[in-house]
Amino acid sequence: MNPLTIFASRFVAGERPEDAIRAGERLHAKGIKATFDKLGEDVTDAPAAKRATEASVELLQLIPKGIERNISIKMSSMGQGISRDLCLENVSSILECARAVGGFVRLDMEGSRLTQDTVEIFHELRKRHDNVGLVLQAMLHRTPDDVKEAVRRGDRIRLCKGAYSEPASVALQDMADIRTAFSACAQLLLDEGNYPAIATHDEALVTGTVDYARAQKIPSSRFEFQMLYGLRRSRWEELVAGGHNVRIYVPFGTHWIPYFYRRLRERRENVAFVLKNLFR
Ligand SMILES: Cc1cc2nc3c(=O)[nH]c(=O)nc-3n(C[C@H](O)[C@H](O)[C@H](O)COP(=O)(O)OP(=O)(O)OC[C@H]3O[C@@H](n4cnc5c(N)ncnc54)[C@H](O)[C@@H]3O)c2cc1C
């Protein structure tokens, strides 16, 4: 690992797939699931998109039996910015591999300029694949409609707040409003969704989900919590001890800067952690 990576190592499991898989095995030993993400985004040439595709296929094949073969990928690294056909071809080959190894692939959601295109790509893939899910971002004005549509279609959704800076024309700006929107979408997904993933570290939303599921008698087997590697570790174990499914997003790779930057932007404690280590 290069020296800078030491600062990112709280949020990134390492540079190689083996590092991430080792983290996944440690989680597995505690009854916690993982989704593995080879970091990378905004690929601008077809050979690089092909390399990202091959890396995802290799990753799926590398995850040992016993650990769920669950990965997350970004459409912008699969050629979305080059052509729809290229992106579909690349992601389809990942999904074929996932089918062969009994795996599951989640399409991460990126900035709002890619949302409609990503939803359309997902719908196209869903015509031939069951083992693919999508992410929806509670902060976007369009998301309540997307959630209703996903529930109607039986799509598997990960709900998160949204990590990208967005203008008021497309997204809520106030955290209280984002929380309210998140809760409403989460409740729709819990009521009628197909094994939704509630992805947040926000205690009000985590507790709100636990309470809502209990009040509505929704069994904990019908949904899962998701959190990011390095954030709220003790809460993962508490949720598992309480009978909940928990999956951790385990990123790895050398292209960690944009991901790392988004984590720093989100929370002051994350910046404090990096600064503390800088002066150690
Ligand atoms: C598994 C996963 C996958 C994701 N995938 C995507 C994606 O595809 N696209 C995308 O745009 N975004 C994604 N995100 C990021 C997400 O959109 C948010 O940017 C990120 O999760 C921060 O929002 P938050 O709800 O977790 O809490 P924050 O907004 O960071 O925190 C809100 C509040 O939560 C409480 N809280 C947070 N951390 C702690 C703590 N450690 N201890 C106690 N209280 C705490 C505090 O009250 C805090 O003020 C993903 C997130 C997760 C967890």
Short mmCIF file of C-alpha atoms and ligand atoms in Angstrom, two decimals:
data_model
loop_
_atom_site.label_atom_id
_atom_site.label_comp_id
_atom_site.label_asym_id
_atom_site.label_seq_id
_atom_site.Cartn_x
_atom_site.Cartn_y
_atom_site.Cartn_z
CA MET A 1 0.00 0.00 0.00
CA ASN A 2 1.33 3.48 -0.78
CA PRO A 3 1.47 5.95 2.17
CA LEU A 4 -1.63 7.89 1.08
CA THR A 5 -3.65 4.71 1.05
CA ILE A 6 -3.08 4.41 4.79
CA PHE A 7 -5.52 7.33 5.23
CA ALA A 8 -8.11 5.66 3.04
CA SER A 9 -7.65 2.27 4.66
CA ARG A 10 -10.45 2.92 7.10
CA PHE A 11 -12.91 3.03 4.20
CA VAL A 12 -11.20 0.83 1.60
CA ALA A 13 -10.37 -2.84 2.29
CA GLY A 14 -7.14 -2.84 0.28
CA GLU A 15 -5.87 -2.69 -3.26
CA ARG A 16 -6.35 -6.30 -4.36
CA PRO A 17 -9.51 -8.45 -4.58
CA GLU A 18 -7.88 -10.86 -2.13
CA ASP A 19 -7.78 -8.03 0.46
CA ALA A 20 -11.51 -7.43 0.06
CA ILE A 21 -12.31 -11.14 0.17
CA ARG A 22 -10.31 -11.47 3.38
CA ALA A 23 -12.41 -8.64 4.85
CA GLY A 24 -15.53 -10.47 3.61
CA GLU A 25 -14.41 -13.65 5.36
CA ARG A 26 -13.90 -11.76 8.62
CA LEU A 27 -17.41 -10.34 8.29
CA HIS A 28 -18.83 -13.74 7.40
CA ALA A 29 -17.37 -15.17 10.62
CA LYS A 30 -19.53 -12.62 12.49
CA GLY A 31 -22.69 -13.45 10.56
CA ILE A 32 -22.39 -10.34 8.39
CA LYS A 33 -22.70 -10.43 4.58
CA ALA A 34 -20.67 -8.39 2.10
CA THR A 35 -21.02 -6.79 -1.29
CA PHE A 36 -17.66 -6.27 -2.97
CA ASP A 37 -16.90 -3.24 -5.09
CA LYS A 38 -13.85 -2.83 -7.30
CA LEU A 39 -13.45 0.93 -7.19
CA GLY A 40 -13.49 2.82 -10.47
CA GLU A 41 -15.82 5.19 -12.30
CA ASP A 42 -16.15 7.47 -15.31
CA VAL A 43 -14.27 5.27 -17.73
CA THR A 44 -13.92 7.00 -21.12
CA ASP A 45 -12.55 4.32 -23.44
CA ALA A 46 -13.83 0.89 -24.43
CA PRO A 47 -10.68 -1.09 -23.50
CA ALA A 48 -10.80 0.35 -19.95
CA ALA A 49 -14.50 -0.58 -19.69
CA LYS A 50 -13.61 -4.08 -20.87
CA ARG A 51 -10.88 -4.33 -18.23
CA ALA A 52 -13.37 -3.24 -15.53
CA THR A 53 -15.80 -5.88 -16.80
CA GLU A 54 -13.16 -8.59 -16.70
CA ALA A 55 -12.14 -7.54 -13.20
CA SER A 56 -15.75 -7.97 -12.02
CA VAL A 57 -15.98 -11.39 -13.64
CA GLU A 58 -12.71 -12.45 -12.00
CA LEU A 59 -13.92 -11.11 -8.68
CA LEU A 60 -17.12 -13.17 -8.87
CA GLN A 61 -15.05 -16.26 -9.63
CA LEU A 62 -12.57 -15.54 -6.86
CA ILE A 63 -15.09 -15.25 -4.01
CA PRO A 64 -14.86 -18.61 -2.26
CA LYS A 65 -17.79 -20.94 -1.76
CA GLY A 66 -19.61 -20.16 1.46
CA ILE A 67 -19.25 -16.39 1.05
CA GLU A 68 -22.12 -14.83 -0.93
CA ARG A 69 -20.95 -13.84 -4.41
CA ASN A 70 -22.44 -10.40 -4.24
CA ILE A 71 -20.80 -7.46 -6.02
CA SER A 72 -21.65 -3.81 -6.70
CA ILE A 73 -20.69 -2.12 -9.96
CA LYS A 74 -20.92 1.36 -11.45
CA MET A 75 -22.34 1.78 -14.94
CA SER A 76 -19.89 4.62 -15.65
CA SER A 77 -17.03 2.15 -15.31
CA MET A 78 -18.72 -0.33 -17.66
CA GLY A 79 -18.86 2.00 -20.65
CA GLN A 80 -22.08 3.94 -19.97
CA GLY A 81 -20.40 7.15 -21.12
CA ILE A 82 -19.28 5.52 -24.38
CA SER A 83 -22.35 3.68 -25.65
CA ARG A 84 -25.47 1.97 -24.28
CA ASP A 85 -24.74 -1.17 -26.31
CA LEU A 86 -21.20 -1.47 -24.98
CA CYS A 87 -22.40 -1.00 -21.42
CA LEU A 88 -25.19 -3.58 -21.85
CA GLU A 89 -22.79 -6.06 -23.40
CA ASN A 90 -20.29 -5.63 -20.56
CA VAL A 91 -22.82 -5.83 -17.74
CA SER A 92 -24.59 -8.78 -19.38
CA SER A 93 -21.35 -10.74 -19.36
CA ILE A 94 -20.95 -10.01 -15.64
CA LEU A 95 -24.53 -11.14 -15.02
CA GLU A 96 -23.98 -14.36 -17.01
CA CYS A 97 -20.98 -15.09 -14.83
CA ALA A 98 -22.97 -14.22 -11.69
CA ARG A 99 -25.69 -16.62 -12.82
CA ALA A 100 -23.12 -19.39 -13.30
CA VAL A 101 -21.68 -18.94 -9.80
CA GLY A 102 -25.00 -18.20 -8.05
CA GLY A 103 -24.08 -14.55 -7.54
CA PHE A 104 -25.89 -11.22 -7.40
CA VAL A 105 -24.93 -7.88 -8.94
CA ARG A 106 -26.07 -4.46 -7.68
CA LEU A 107 -25.93 -1.47 -9.99
CA ASP A 108 -24.76 1.47 -7.88
CA MET A 109 -26.40 4.81 -8.65
CA GLU A 110 -24.18 7.77 -9.56
CA GLY A 111 -24.85 11.46 -10.19
CA SER A 112 -28.30 12.54 -11.42
CA ARG A 113 -27.16 13.07 -15.02
CA LEU A 114 -26.89 9.25 -15.19
CA THR A 115 -30.05 8.30 -13.28
CA GLN A 116 -32.54 7.89 -16.13
CA ASP A 117 -29.99 6.09 -18.29
CA THR A 118 -29.06 3.74 -15.42
CA VAL A 119 -32.72 2.94 -14.73
CA GLU A 120 -33.25 2.14 -18.44
CA ILE A 121 -30.15 -0.07 -18.56
CA PHE A 122 -31.38 -1.87 -15.45
CA HIS A 123 -34.83 -2.48 -17.00
CA GLU A 124 -33.19 -3.84 -20.13
CA LEU A 125 -31.02 -6.21 -18.08
CA ARG A 126 -33.97 -7.33 -15.96
CA LYS A 127 -35.67 -8.75 -19.08
CA ARG A 128 -33.12 -11.58 -18.99
CA HIS A 129 -31.74 -11.55 -15.45
CA ASP A 130 -33.12 -11.97 -11.93
CA ASN A 131 -29.78 -11.63 -10.21
CA VAL A 132 -29.48 -7.87 -10.58
CA GLY A 133 -30.61 -5.03 -8.35
CA LEU A 134 -30.61 -1.23 -8.50
CA VAL A 135 -29.87 1.64 -6.10
CA LEU A 136 -32.30 4.54 -5.64
CA GLN A 137 -31.38 7.78 -3.88
CA ALA A 138 -33.95 9.22 -1.46
CA MET A 139 -32.76 12.79 -2.04
CA LEU A 140 -33.90 12.88 -5.68
CA HIS A 141 -37.37 14.32 -6.38
CA ARG A 142 -38.07 11.48 -8.81
CA THR A 143 -37.36 8.66 -6.34
CA PRO A 144 -40.84 8.12 -4.82
CA ASP A 145 -42.09 7.35 -8.35
CA ASP A 146 -39.09 5.11 -9.04
CA VAL A 147 -39.73 3.24 -5.79
CA LYS A 148 -43.41 2.69 -6.65
CA GLU A 149 -42.43 1.42 -10.09
CA ALA A 150 -39.77 -0.89 -8.58
CA VAL A 151 -42.29 -2.31 -6.12
CA ARG A 152 -44.76 -2.92 -8.95
CA ARG A 153 -42.08 -4.68 -11.01
CA GLY A 154 -40.66 -6.71 -8.09
CA ASP A 155 -37.19 -5.20 -8.55
CA ARG A 156 -34.60 -5.48 -5.80
CA ILE A 157 -33.71 -2.02 -4.53
CA ARG A 158 -31.02 -0.62 -2.27
CA LEU A 159 -32.28 2.66 -0.82
CA CYS A 160 -29.69 5.27 0.19
CA LYS A 161 -29.77 9.05 0.68
CA GLY A 162 -27.52 9.83 -2.31
CA ALA A 163 -23.83 10.73 -2.11
CA TYR A 164 -23.55 13.23 -4.97
CA SER A 165 -23.90 16.97 -4.83
CA GLU A 166 -27.11 17.77 -6.71
CA PRO A 167 -28.95 21.01 -7.57
CA ALA A 168 -32.29 21.89 -5.95
CA SER A 169 -34.01 21.36 -9.29
CA VAL A 170 -33.46 17.59 -9.01
CA ALA A 171 -32.85 16.91 -5.31
CA LEU A 172 -33.89 17.82 -1.78
CA GLN A 173 -31.23 19.96 -0.08
CA ASP A 174 -32.26 19.84 3.54
CA MET A 175 -31.25 16.81 5.65
CA ALA A 176 -34.58 16.76 7.52
CA ASP A 177 -36.44 16.58 4.19
CA ILE A 178 -34.09 13.87 2.92
CA ARG A 179 -34.72 11.83 6.08
CA THR A 180 -38.50 12.19 5.68
CA ALA A 181 -38.27 11.12 2.04
CA PHE A 182 -36.01 8.20 2.97
CA SER A 183 -38.47 6.96 5.62
CA ALA A 184 -41.43 7.15 3.24
CA CYS A 185 -39.56 5.24 0.51
CA ALA A 186 -38.22 2.70 3.01
CA GLN A 187 -41.74 2.02 4.30
CA LEU A 188 -43.06 1.41 0.77
CA LEU A 189 -40.19 -0.99 0.12
CA LEU A 190 -40.62 -2.76 3.45
CA ASP A 191 -44.38 -3.14 2.91
CA GLU A 192 -44.29 -4.55 -0.59
CA GLY A 193 -40.75 -4.56 -1.98
CA ASN A 194 -38.60 -7.50 -3.01
CA TYR A 195 -36.00 -7.94 -0.25
CA PRO A 196 -35.04 -4.24 -0.06
CA ALA A 197 -31.71 -3.06 1.32
CA ILE A 198 -31.93 -0.14 3.71
CA ALA A 199 -28.51 1.50 3.30
CA THR A 200 -27.77 4.13 5.91
CA HIS A 201 -25.69 4.83 9.01
CA ASP A 202 -28.23 7.35 10.21
CA GLU A 203 -29.40 6.07 13.59
CA ALA A 204 -32.84 7.72 13.29
CA LEU A 205 -33.43 5.84 10.02
CA VAL A 206 -31.99 2.54 11.27
CA THR A 207 -34.12 2.62 14.42
CA GLY A 208 -37.11 3.86 12.41
CA THR A 209 -36.79 0.85 10.11
CA VAL A 210 -36.49 -1.62 13.00
CA ASP A 211 -39.53 -0.08 14.72
CA TYR A 212 -41.63 0.07 11.55
CA ALA A 213 -40.89 -3.55 10.65
CA ARG A 214 -41.78 -4.66 14.17
CA ALA A 215 -45.03 -2.65 14.20
CA GLN A 216 -46.08 -3.96 10.79
CA LYS A 217 -44.99 -7.52 11.65
CA ILE A 218 -42.58 -7.59 8.72
CA PRO A 219 -40.14 -10.45 9.39
CA SER A 220 -36.48 -9.45 9.45
CA SER A 221 -35.82 -12.09 6.77
CA ARG A 222 -37.67 -9.84 4.26
CA PHE A 223 -35.09 -7.04 4.18
CA GLU A 224 -31.51 -6.19 5.02
CA PHE A 225 -29.51 -3.29 6.36
CA GLN A 226 -26.46 -2.17 4.47
CA MET A 227 -23.57 -0.04 5.72
CA LEU A 228 -20.18 0.95 4.38
CA TYR A 229 -16.91 -0.70 5.33
CA GLY A 230 -15.32 1.21 8.20
CA LEU A 231 -18.45 3.02 9.40
CA ARG A 232 -20.41 2.08 12.55
CA ARG A 233 -18.79 -1.34 13.04
CA SER A 234 -20.34 -1.99 16.45
CA ARG A 235 -23.81 -1.25 15.07
CA TRP A 236 -23.41 -4.03 12.46
CA GLU A 237 -22.97 -6.61 15.18
CA GLU A 238 -25.81 -5.22 17.30
CA LEU A 239 -28.19 -5.49 14.36
CA VAL A 240 -27.09 -9.07 13.65
CA ALA A 241 -27.53 -9.92 17.33
CA GLY A 242 -31.04 -8.47 17.05
CA GLY A 243 -31.84 -10.95 14.28
CA HIS A 244 -31.35 -8.62 11.30
CA ASN A 245 -29.59 -9.23 8.02
CA VAL A 246 -26.63 -6.90 7.58
CA ARG A 247 -24.48 -6.48 4.49
CA ILE A 248 -21.34 -4.37 4.34
CA TYR A 249 -20.21 -2.62 1.18
CA VAL A 250 -16.53 -3.58 0.87
CA PRO A 251 -14.66 -1.38 -1.65
CA PHE A 252 -11.15 -2.16 -2.82
CA GLY A 253 -8.73 -1.14 -5.55
CA THR A 254 -6.35 1.62 -6.46
CA HIS A 255 -8.95 4.10 -7.77
CA TRP A 256 -10.15 5.05 -4.33
CA ILE A 257 -9.90 8.86 -4.42
CA PRO A 258 -13.48 9.79 -5.57
CA TYR A 259 -15.01 7.26 -3.15
CA PHE A 260 -12.78 8.49 -0.31
CA TYR A 261 -13.66 12.11 -1.10
CA ARG A 262 -17.40 11.35 -0.94
CA ARG A 263 -16.94 9.79 2.53
CA LEU A 264 -14.99 12.85 3.75
CA ARG A 265 -17.64 15.23 2.41
CA GLU A 266 -20.39 13.37 4.28
CA ARG A 267 -19.19 13.54 7.85
CA ARG A 268 -16.89 15.67 9.93
CA GLU A 269 -15.79 12.62 11.96
CA ASN A 270 -14.41 11.03 8.80
CA VAL A 271 -12.22 14.08 8.18
CA ALA A 272 -11.19 14.08 11.85
CA PHE A 273 -10.12 10.45 11.54
CA VAL A 274 -7.88 11.23 8.57
CA LEU A 275 -6.36 14.32 10.21
CA LYS A 276 -5.63 12.41 13.43
CA ASN A 277 -3.72 9.79 11.46
CA LEU A 278 -1.92 12.42 9.42
CA PHE A 279 -0.29 13.84 12.55
CA ARG A 280 0.37 10.53 14.28
C1 LIG B 1 -24.22 0.12 1.53
C2 LIG B 1 -24.28 1.49 0.95
C3 LIG B 1 -24.29 1.64 -0.41
C4 LIG B 1 -24.38 2.92 -0.97
N1 LIG B 1 -24.50 3.06 -2.32
C5 LIG B 1 -24.68 4.28 -2.85
C6 LIG B 1 -24.94 4.46 -4.24
O1 LIG B 1 -24.99 3.52 -5.04
N2 LIG B 1 -25.11 5.73 -4.69
C7 LIG B 1 -25.07 6.82 -3.84
O2 LIG B 1 -25.27 7.94 -4.30
N3 LIG B 1 -24.82 6.66 -2.53
C8 LIG B 1 -24.62 5.43 -2.02
N4 LIG B 1 -24.41 5.30 -0.67
C9 LIG B 1 -24.08 6.51 0.15
C10 LIG B 1 -25.32 7.16 0.68
O3 LIG B 1 -26.06 7.74 -0.36
C11 LIG B 1 -24.95 8.27 1.69
O4 LIG B 1 -24.17 9.23 1.03
C12 LIG B 1 -24.18 7.79 2.89
O5 LIG B 1 -24.63 6.54 3.33
C13 LIG B 1 -24.31 8.82 4.04
O6 LIG B 1 -25.62 8.94 4.47
P1 LIG B 1 -26.17 8.19 5.79
O7 LIG B 1 -27.63 8.04 5.64
O8 LIG B 1 -25.43 6.90 5.93
O9 LIG B 1 -25.83 9.06 7.02
P2 LIG B 1 -25.15 10.51 7.16
O10 LIG B 1 -25.97 11.47 6.36
O11 LIG B 1 -23.68 10.41 6.90
O12 LIG B 1 -25.36 10.78 8.68
C14 LIG B 1 -26.57 11.31 9.16
C15 LIG B 1 -26.71 11.13 10.64
O13 LIG B 1 -26.62 9.74 10.96
C16 LIG B 1 -26.10 9.59 12.23
N5 LIG B 1 -24.85 8.82 12.14
C17 LIG B 1 -24.10 8.63 11.01
N6 LIG B 1 -22.98 7.92 11.31
C18 LIG B 1 -23.05 7.69 12.62
C19 LIG B 1 -22.21 7.02 13.52
N7 LIG B 1 -21.02 6.50 13.13
N8 LIG B 1 -22.58 6.94 14.80
C20 LIG B 1 -23.75 7.48 15.22
N9 LIG B 1 -24.58 8.16 14.43
C21 LIG B 1 -24.24 8.26 13.16
C22 LIG B 1 -25.81 10.99 12.74
O14 LIG B 1 -26.94 11.43 13.45
C23 LIG B 1 -25.66 11.79 11.46
O15 LIG B 1 -25.87 13.14 11.62
C24 LIG B 1 -24.39 4.05 -0.11
C25 LIG B 1 -24.39 3.89 1.26
C26 LIG B 1 -24.36 2.63 1.81
C27 LIG B 1 -24.42 2.50 3.29
#
